[in-house]
């Protein structure tokens, strides 16, 4: 089968690497792809905003499955257009992708379906927001409603800070994403990410992970897209995972189906493990980046089989995904200046990084002639496996140390919380 993968990050490199291992994959195309993806796929430049052009490419190249990696084209309805043109697509429709594209949609769905999540108020004006703040105690959690590249959440310690942040949101700091704001109760606990595949009816768990959002060691400095991740997340113990499935994922998929916008694809739940049980922080309508990299390293099943079964509504008929019992851990190597203004063009020599079984996924690289250079904020995702978090951490950093990337940096403490727990 010919497959088209849309996207260009480390997440998509991990998906391409895994899909290319499937006996069902004859020819893999990627758009726009990156130099790492190009090792498994032929890269083409398609305009994901031009749905007809993507469909035309798929017709001309007899594409049997289209995999949409990032959220923006999903929220833009690309999956609907391609399904309408007769193609099998892995990824939710525009209406279903509102689980990521609109915080207020998700919060109201949770309310209707009785899904545990922080209490909230939806505000459509600054005045309403100021009024709503009175119903909450600090710290205040403010969220721009729409897609804001992971930057739309502000946690304010004081009422003044919250008022200031609200004003910035309504003045357009996050563009149209901030024309509506959700204010919610602050939850305490440890965070974990949980992934499930669904075709709208059947649901299968795909494992857990934890990521490290802050740029600096010890979780300091500004938020990023994620500086590293590991899987599984043992804090999401089997009983908590079962509760998350029963109390959060299953009622969500059921409500989406019953309300007329069945969700199909991967559902990524950001969970807060509170003393009272798991609560939903947010949904994403796609794989996490870099969580996908560690999940793909642990996935033993055929990814193409799973994605096609989701796309064709046959997920209940095939075997559940099998994941290795090992840990996988990924360290993000970013370009100096990330997350503000990452330095482009720095030389990269991967050396013998993959010699011991590690895998270096490309997130933001460019190949000019033979030379590999940095071309983004997050540049490389150095990923390794081990029988424990400590082993996976050691293997990942051994691979990091084999890479020569003078204008790059990474956190040296990815997975540290788990390593400390293992040491007791
Ligand atoms: P989100 O983009 O919704 O995942 O939010 C980004 C981050 O903000 C989360 O990973 C949490 O660390 C934090 N956060 C979001 N909502 C809450 C909440 N209600 N209580 C505490 N922390 C939160
Ligand atoms: N690593 C967080 C995300 O993909 O949204």
Short mmCIF file of N, CA and C and ligand atoms in Angstrom, two decimals, residues 103 118 141 143 150 153 155 184-188 191 213 272 281-282, ligand 1:
data_model
loop_
_atom_site.label_atom_id
_atom_site.label_comp_id
_atom_site.label_asym_id
_atom_site.label_seq_id
_atom_site.Cartn_x
_atom_site.Cartn_y
_atom_site.Cartn_z
N UNK A 103 -10.96 24.72 23.85
CA UNK A 103 -10.98 24.32 25.26
C UNK A 103 -12.40 24.34 25.79
N UNK A 118 -11.33 20.03 35.93
CA UNK A 118 -11.41 21.19 36.82
C UNK A 118 -12.66 22.02 36.54
N UNK A 141 -5.95 29.74 36.74
CA UNK A 141 -5.59 29.08 35.48
C UNK A 141 -6.43 29.69 34.36
N UNK A 143 -7.00 30.02 30.14
CA UNK A 143 -6.65 29.35 28.90
C UNK A 143 -7.32 30.02 27.71
N UNK A 150 0.65 25.57 22.13
CA UNK A 150 1.09 25.18 23.48
C UNK A 150 1.38 26.34 24.41
N UNK A 153 -1.81 28.81 27.78
CA UNK A 153 -2.22 28.61 29.18
C UNK A 153 -1.37 29.48 30.09
N UNK A 155 -0.74 30.43 34.18
CA UNK A 155 -1.06 30.17 35.58
C UNK A 155 -0.59 31.41 36.35
N UNK A 184 -10.19 28.31 34.95
CA UNK A 184 -10.53 27.08 35.67
C UNK A 184 -9.81 26.93 36.99
N UNK A 185 -10.34 26.03 37.78
CA UNK A 185 -9.79 25.75 39.10
C UNK A 185 -8.42 25.11 38.95
N UNK A 186 -7.49 25.46 39.83
CA UNK A 186 -6.14 24.90 39.81
C UNK A 186 -6.17 23.51 40.44
N UNK A 187 -5.60 22.55 39.72
CA UNK A 187 -5.57 21.17 40.22
C UNK A 187 -4.17 20.84 40.70
N UNK A 188 -4.06 20.03 41.74
CA UNK A 188 -2.72 19.61 42.17
C UNK A 188 -2.58 18.10 42.00
N UNK A 191 1.31 15.01 36.76
CA UNK A 191 0.72 14.93 35.42
C UNK A 191 1.21 13.69 34.69
N UNK A 213 8.12 19.87 30.23
CA UNK A 213 7.74 21.04 29.42
C UNK A 213 8.68 22.21 29.55
N UNK A 272 -4.30 14.95 35.19
CA UNK A 272 -3.75 15.31 36.50
C UNK A 272 -4.17 14.20 37.46
N UNK A 281 -6.94 17.31 32.09
CA UNK A 281 -6.45 18.69 31.93
C UNK A 281 -6.76 19.17 30.52
N UNK A 282 -6.44 18.34 29.55
CA UNK A 282 -6.71 18.74 28.16
C UNK A 282 -6.66 17.52 27.27
P1 LIG B 1 -2.59 22.54 28.68
O1 LIG B 1 -2.09 23.26 27.47
O2 LIG B 1 -4.07 22.63 28.90
O3 LIG B 1 -2.04 21.13 28.80
O4 LIG B 1 -1.91 23.26 29.92
C1 LIG B 1 -0.53 23.40 29.96
C2 LIG B 1 -0.06 23.07 31.34
O5 LIG B 1 -0.67 23.93 32.30
C3 LIG B 1 -0.44 21.67 31.81
O6 LIG B 1 0.48 20.70 31.35
C4 LIG B 1 -0.43 21.83 33.29
O7 LIG B 1 0.89 21.75 33.81
C5 LIG B 1 -0.92 23.24 33.50
N1 LIG B 1 -2.36 23.23 33.79
C6 LIG B 1 -3.36 23.32 32.90
N2 LIG B 1 -4.57 23.29 33.52
C7 LIG B 1 -4.32 23.19 34.84
C8 LIG B 1 -5.14 23.13 36.01
N3 LIG B 1 -6.46 23.19 35.94
N4 LIG B 1 -4.51 23.02 37.20
C9 LIG B 1 -3.17 22.99 37.29
N5 LIG B 1 -2.35 23.06 36.24
C10 LIG B 1 -2.91 23.16 35.02
#
